[in-house]
């Protein structure tokens, strides 16, 4: 594909890096230093205004246009210009942060010239909210409009499932175990499980389940953390949120109305405190610097069930998280702008480190894979993706039981949504047009999957 990327910051740079392997990529940025950094990649680089129609007219015909500058308005305007220059043929993606433009992490805004509008901050806030509600989870993503969840757990050494073969556990009554990440002396093994598979201590296990079965899955894979309750929300207690910028506000807004949550927010900027105080009536908002050890001690940081650090500074998020951990907080979640830092954060004591970058990269990759791919979530730690396919009338899968399909060994069907029903697959299940099939796949299987779902 011919791809144009507007903005050579962290997100734009990494989109160009991912896309340049198999596509022709042009990167445009007004800042000469950022443009110079992009020159390290196998891409064409231009210094200029990507929202300027005259600049875009100088480009060769392009298929995909991705606007990820630091300005929402420039990104939207650039997509409009790209639609005009390409005669409406190019697919456009705009990154935005302002809640006036977007209400959910990924939206279609074709009426304003943007095929896909992405809000990484809202996506990250939604992911953190899921992790707050599922104890023991270290990763969580939603599919099928929230009716299907992908959850990652770490298996503790006292988990009763250890050593038992999957075919004797009947796990498919509530979920599909889609992948096991197992560390050994040489490397991390990614196992696509079958009936003979089993779990070992410290395995990372990736589960796909119905939203209604999350409690049952949590009890199986994180039994120590689970406790009898009428709803998963009642498991929540005290949350300390450090930073109320875009990510912090989105997160606070998602959980502010929950009567089972005691939310306290520490924000350093006085104007921001005054701006959000009336918008979050059920939360306690304090003005202060959370890197002040006395402030954290006075506010009882060690007594919180979860401390979430989402300021604009990676260093501050790490420091606040580690201090809260030292005081005794049960779980620490911290944001980093650099996905490469995630393992470092977790190595030194942060329980869960997350980045805003992946959601935009995921949407770009989704548009390049196949028109039938409706959702994509990257799992870098597993070297895999979770893809949601829409089955068409032309699919080779129609009319055959799953066991009779030549399904690639490096992929597994995790869930099927049919109308309003979520179906955990088995070998006898047949696929019908209109089904949405959620698949976990290694890159080696993409070609075969594309053929099956075309």
mmCIF file of N, CA, C and O in Angstrom, residues 113-155:
data_model
loop_
_atom_site.group_PDB
_atom_site.id
_atom_site.type_symbol
_atom_site.label_atom_id
_atom_site.label_comp_id
_atom_site.label_asym_id
_atom_site.label_seq_id
_atom_site.Cartn_x
_atom_site.Cartn_y
_atom_site.Cartn_z
ATOM 1 N N UNK A 113 -15.300 13.223 6.851
ATOM 2 C CA UNK A 113 -14.123 12.893 6.046
ATOM 3 C C UNK A 113 -13.111 11.999 6.726
ATOM 4 O O UNK A 113 -12.011 11.811 6.209
ATOM 5 N N UNK A 114 -13.461 11.440 7.887
ATOM 6 C CA UNK A 114 -12.541 10.573 8.625
ATOM 7 C C UNK A 114 -13.155 9.173 8.712
ATOM 8 O O UNK A 114 -14.195 8.991 9.336
ATOM 9 N N UNK A 115 -12.512 8.211 8.078
ATOM 10 C CA UNK A 115 -13.051 6.851 8.115
ATOM 11 C C UNK A 115 -12.958 6.250 9.509
ATOM 12 O O UNK A 115 -13.867 5.574 9.969
ATOM 13 N N UNK A 116 -11.828 6.478 10.176
ATOM 14 C CA UNK A 116 -11.647 5.974 11.537
ATOM 15 C C UNK A 116 -11.044 7.081 12.392
ATOM 16 O O UNK A 116 -10.009 7.638 12.066
ATOM 17 N N UNK A 117 -11.745 7.403 13.484
ATOM 18 C CA UNK A 117 -11.239 8.365 14.452
ATOM 19 C C UNK A 117 -10.856 7.589 15.705
ATOM 20 O O UNK A 117 -11.656 6.829 16.244
ATOM 21 N N UNK A 118 -9.626 7.774 16.167
ATOM 22 C CA UNK A 118 -9.087 6.999 17.274
ATOM 23 C C UNK A 118 -8.721 7.924 18.426
ATOM 24 O O UNK A 118 -8.075 8.951 18.224
ATOM 25 N N UNK A 119 -9.144 7.546 19.636
ATOM 26 C CA UNK A 119 -8.750 8.291 20.833
ATOM 27 C C UNK A 119 -7.927 7.361 21.727
ATOM 28 O O UNK A 119 -8.496 6.578 22.508
ATOM 29 N N UNK A 120 -6.611 7.404 21.633
ATOM 30 C CA UNK A 120 -5.781 6.505 22.458
ATOM 31 C C UNK A 120 -5.985 6.706 23.948
ATOM 32 O O UNK A 120 -5.926 5.748 24.720
ATOM 33 N N UNK A 121 -6.229 7.948 24.363
ATOM 34 C CA UNK A 121 -6.412 8.218 25.787
ATOM 35 C C UNK A 121 -7.672 7.539 26.321
ATOM 36 O O UNK A 121 -7.673 6.943 27.402
ATOM 37 N N UNK A 122 -8.765 7.618 25.552
ATOM 38 C CA UNK A 122 -9.999 6.973 25.968
ATOM 39 C C UNK A 122 -9.862 5.456 25.925
ATOM 40 O O UNK A 122 -10.397 4.744 26.780
ATOM 41 N N UNK A 123 -9.130 4.957 24.946
ATOM 42 C CA UNK A 123 -8.896 3.523 24.871
ATOM 43 C C UNK A 123 -8.127 3.039 26.094
ATOM 44 O O UNK A 123 -8.468 2.002 26.693
ATOM 45 N N UNK A 124 -7.078 3.777 26.468
ATOM 46 C CA UNK A 124 -6.293 3.390 27.637
ATOM 47 C C UNK A 124 -7.137 3.455 28.907
ATOM 48 O O UNK A 124 -7.071 2.564 29.756
ATOM 49 N N UNK A 125 -7.956 4.507 29.032
ATOM 50 C CA UNK A 125 -8.818 4.627 30.212
ATOM 51 C C UNK A 125 -9.794 3.459 30.295
ATOM 52 O O UNK A 125 -10.033 2.906 31.375
ATOM 53 N N UNK A 126 -10.341 3.049 29.151
ATOM 54 C CA UNK A 126 -11.275 1.919 29.128
ATOM 55 C C UNK A 126 -10.581 0.632 29.538
ATOM 56 O O UNK A 126 -11.147 -0.193 30.268
ATOM 57 N N UNK A 127 -9.339 0.455 29.072
ATOM 58 C CA UNK A 127 -8.587 -0.747 29.432
ATOM 59 C C UNK A 127 -8.288 -0.769 30.928
ATOM 60 O O UNK A 127 -8.411 -1.814 31.586
ATOM 61 N N UNK A 128 -7.909 0.374 31.485
ATOM 62 C CA UNK A 128 -7.638 0.434 32.918
ATOM 63 C C UNK A 128 -8.903 0.130 33.707
ATOM 64 O O UNK A 128 -8.878 -0.602 34.710
ATOM 65 N N UNK A 129 -10.046 0.674 33.263
ATOM 66 C CA UNK A 129 -11.305 0.414 33.956
ATOM 67 C C UNK A 129 -11.619 -1.075 33.981
ATOM 68 O O UNK A 129 -12.062 -1.616 35.004
ATOM 69 N N UNK A 130 -11.389 -1.769 32.860
ATOM 70 C CA UNK A 130 -11.604 -3.214 32.832
ATOM 71 C C UNK A 130 -10.701 -3.916 33.839
ATOM 72 O O UNK A 130 -11.122 -4.839 34.542
ATOM 73 N N UNK A 131 -9.454 -3.481 33.913
ATOM 74 C CA UNK A 131 -8.510 -4.113 34.840
ATOM 75 C C UNK A 131 -8.895 -3.853 36.292
ATOM 76 O O UNK A 131 -8.655 -4.696 37.163
ATOM 77 N N UNK A 132 -9.512 -2.720 36.556
ATOM 78 C CA UNK A 132 -9.951 -2.435 37.913
ATOM 79 C C UNK A 132 -11.070 -3.368 38.341
ATOM 80 O O UNK A 132 -11.175 -3.756 39.507
ATOM 81 N N UNK A 133 -11.915 -3.747 37.407
ATOM 82 C CA UNK A 133 -13.071 -4.573 37.728
ATOM 83 C C UNK A 133 -12.759 -6.063 37.742
ATOM 84 O O UNK A 133 -13.539 -6.853 38.253
ATOM 85 N N UNK A 134 -11.644 -6.483 37.166
ATOM 86 C CA UNK A 134 -11.312 -7.913 37.114
ATOM 87 C C UNK A 134 -10.047 -8.127 37.938
ATOM 88 O O UNK A 134 -8.940 -7.870 37.474
ATOM 89 N N UNK A 135 -10.194 -8.596 39.122
ATOM 90 C CA UNK A 135 -9.039 -8.777 39.992
ATOM 91 C C UNK A 135 -8.154 -9.897 39.463
ATOM 92 O O UNK A 135 -8.632 -10.924 38.995
ATOM 93 N N UNK A 136 -6.876 -9.681 39.567
ATOM 94 C CA UNK A 136 -5.921 -10.675 39.092
ATOM 95 C C UNK A 136 -5.554 -10.508 37.637
ATOM 96 O O UNK A 136 -4.579 -11.097 37.182
ATOM 97 N N UNK A 137 -6.313 -9.711 36.878
ATOM 98 C CA UNK A 137 -6.019 -9.530 35.457
ATOM 99 C C UNK A 137 -4.866 -8.562 35.275
ATOM 100 O O UNK A 137 -4.751 -7.564 35.992
ATOM 101 N N UNK A 138 -4.002 -8.855 34.293
ATOM 102 C CA UNK A 138 -2.917 -7.919 33.965
ATOM 103 C C UNK A 138 -3.114 -7.309 32.581
ATOM 104 O O UNK A 138 -2.350 -6.442 32.169
ATOM 105 N N UNK A 139 -4.126 -7.777 31.865
ATOM 106 C CA UNK A 139 -4.460 -7.199 30.560
ATOM 107 C C UNK A 139 -5.913 -7.526 30.297
ATOM 108 O O UNK A 139 -6.395 -8.606 30.669
ATOM 109 N N UNK A 140 -6.628 -6.610 29.656
ATOM 110 C CA UNK A 140 -8.032 -6.845 29.342
ATOM 111 C C UNK A 140 -8.424 -6.016 28.126
ATOM 112 O O UNK A 140 -8.055 -4.854 28.020
ATOM 113 N N UNK A 141 -9.157 -6.624 27.216
ATOM 114 C CA UNK A 141 -9.666 -5.944 26.029
ATOM 115 C C UNK A 141 -11.097 -6.421 25.802
ATOM 116 O O UNK A 141 -11.452 -7.554 26.163
ATOM 117 N N UNK A 142 -11.916 -5.558 25.197
ATOM 118 C CA UNK A 142 -13.299 -5.938 24.927
ATOM 119 C C UNK A 142 -13.535 -6.023 23.423
ATOM 120 O O UNK A 142 -12.914 -5.317 22.630
ATOM 121 N N UNK A 143 -14.439 -6.918 23.040
ATOM 122 C CA UNK A 143 -14.850 -7.117 21.662
ATOM 123 C C UNK A 143 -16.372 -7.191 21.617
ATOM 124 O O UNK A 143 -17.032 -7.266 22.659
ATOM 125 N N UNK A 144 -16.905 -7.210 20.401
ATOM 126 C CA UNK A 144 -18.349 -7.379 20.196
ATOM 127 C C UNK A 144 -19.145 -6.409 21.067
ATOM 128 O O UNK A 144 -20.083 -6.798 21.765
ATOM 129 N N UNK A 145 -18.744 -5.136 21.009
ATOM 130 C CA UNK A 145 -19.423 -4.070 21.741
ATOM 131 C C UNK A 145 -19.515 -4.361 23.230
ATOM 132 O O UNK A 145 -20.533 -4.104 23.881
ATOM 133 N N UNK A 146 -18.441 -4.912 23.772
ATOM 134 C CA UNK A 146 -18.359 -5.147 25.208
ATOM 135 C C UNK A 146 -18.931 -6.463 25.682
ATOM 136 O O UNK A 146 -18.864 -6.770 26.875
ATOM 137 N N UNK A 147 -19.461 -7.285 24.781
ATOM 138 C CA UNK A 147 -20.074 -8.551 25.193
ATOM 139 C C UNK A 147 -19.069 -9.694 25.297
ATOM 140 O O UNK A 147 -19.376 -10.752 25.849
ATOM 141 N N UNK A 148 -17.885 -9.496 24.728
ATOM 142 C CA UNK A 148 -16.823 -10.501 24.784
ATOM 143 C C UNK A 148 -15.573 -9.837 25.340
ATOM 144 O O UNK A 148 -15.245 -8.700 24.981
ATOM 145 N N UNK A 149 -14.874 -10.531 26.229
ATOM 146 C CA UNK A 149 -13.666 -9.979 26.834
ATOM 147 C C UNK A 149 -12.483 -10.916 26.646
ATOM 148 O O UNK A 149 -12.631 -12.138 26.684
ATOM 149 N N UNK A 150 -11.328 -10.314 26.399
ATOM 150 C CA UNK A 150 -10.064 -11.038 26.405
ATOM 151 C C UNK A 150 -9.318 -10.616 27.657
ATOM 152 O O UNK A 150 -9.124 -9.427 27.908
ATOM 153 N N UNK A 151 -8.919 -11.583 28.467
ATOM 154 C CA UNK A 151 -8.292 -11.303 29.755
ATOM 155 C C UNK A 151 -7.007 -12.111 29.866
ATOM 156 O O UNK A 151 -6.967 -13.277 29.480
ATOM 157 N N UNK A 152 -5.973 -11.483 30.412
ATOM 158 C CA UNK A 152 -4.710 -12.174 30.653
ATOM 159 C C UNK A 152 -4.470 -12.290 32.157
ATOM 160 O O UNK A 152 -4.549 -11.303 32.888
ATOM 161 N N UNK A 153 -4.194 -13.503 32.612
ATOM 162 C CA UNK A 153 -3.870 -13.774 34.008
ATOM 163 C C UNK A 153 -2.470 -14.384 34.099
ATOM 164 O O UNK A 153 -1.977 -14.980 33.148
ATOM 165 N N UNK A 154 -1.869 -14.274 35.282
ATOM 166 C CA UNK A 154 -0.653 -15.020 35.600
ATOM 167 C C UNK A 154 -1.038 -16.130 36.572
ATOM 168 O O UNK A 154 -1.690 -15.876 37.597
ATOM 169 N N UNK A 155 -0.657 -17.353 36.266
ATOM 170 C CA UNK A 155 -1.038 -18.496 37.086
ATOM 171 C C UNK A 155 -0.148 -18.567 38.324
ATOM 172 O O UNK A 155 1.084 -18.661 38.221
#
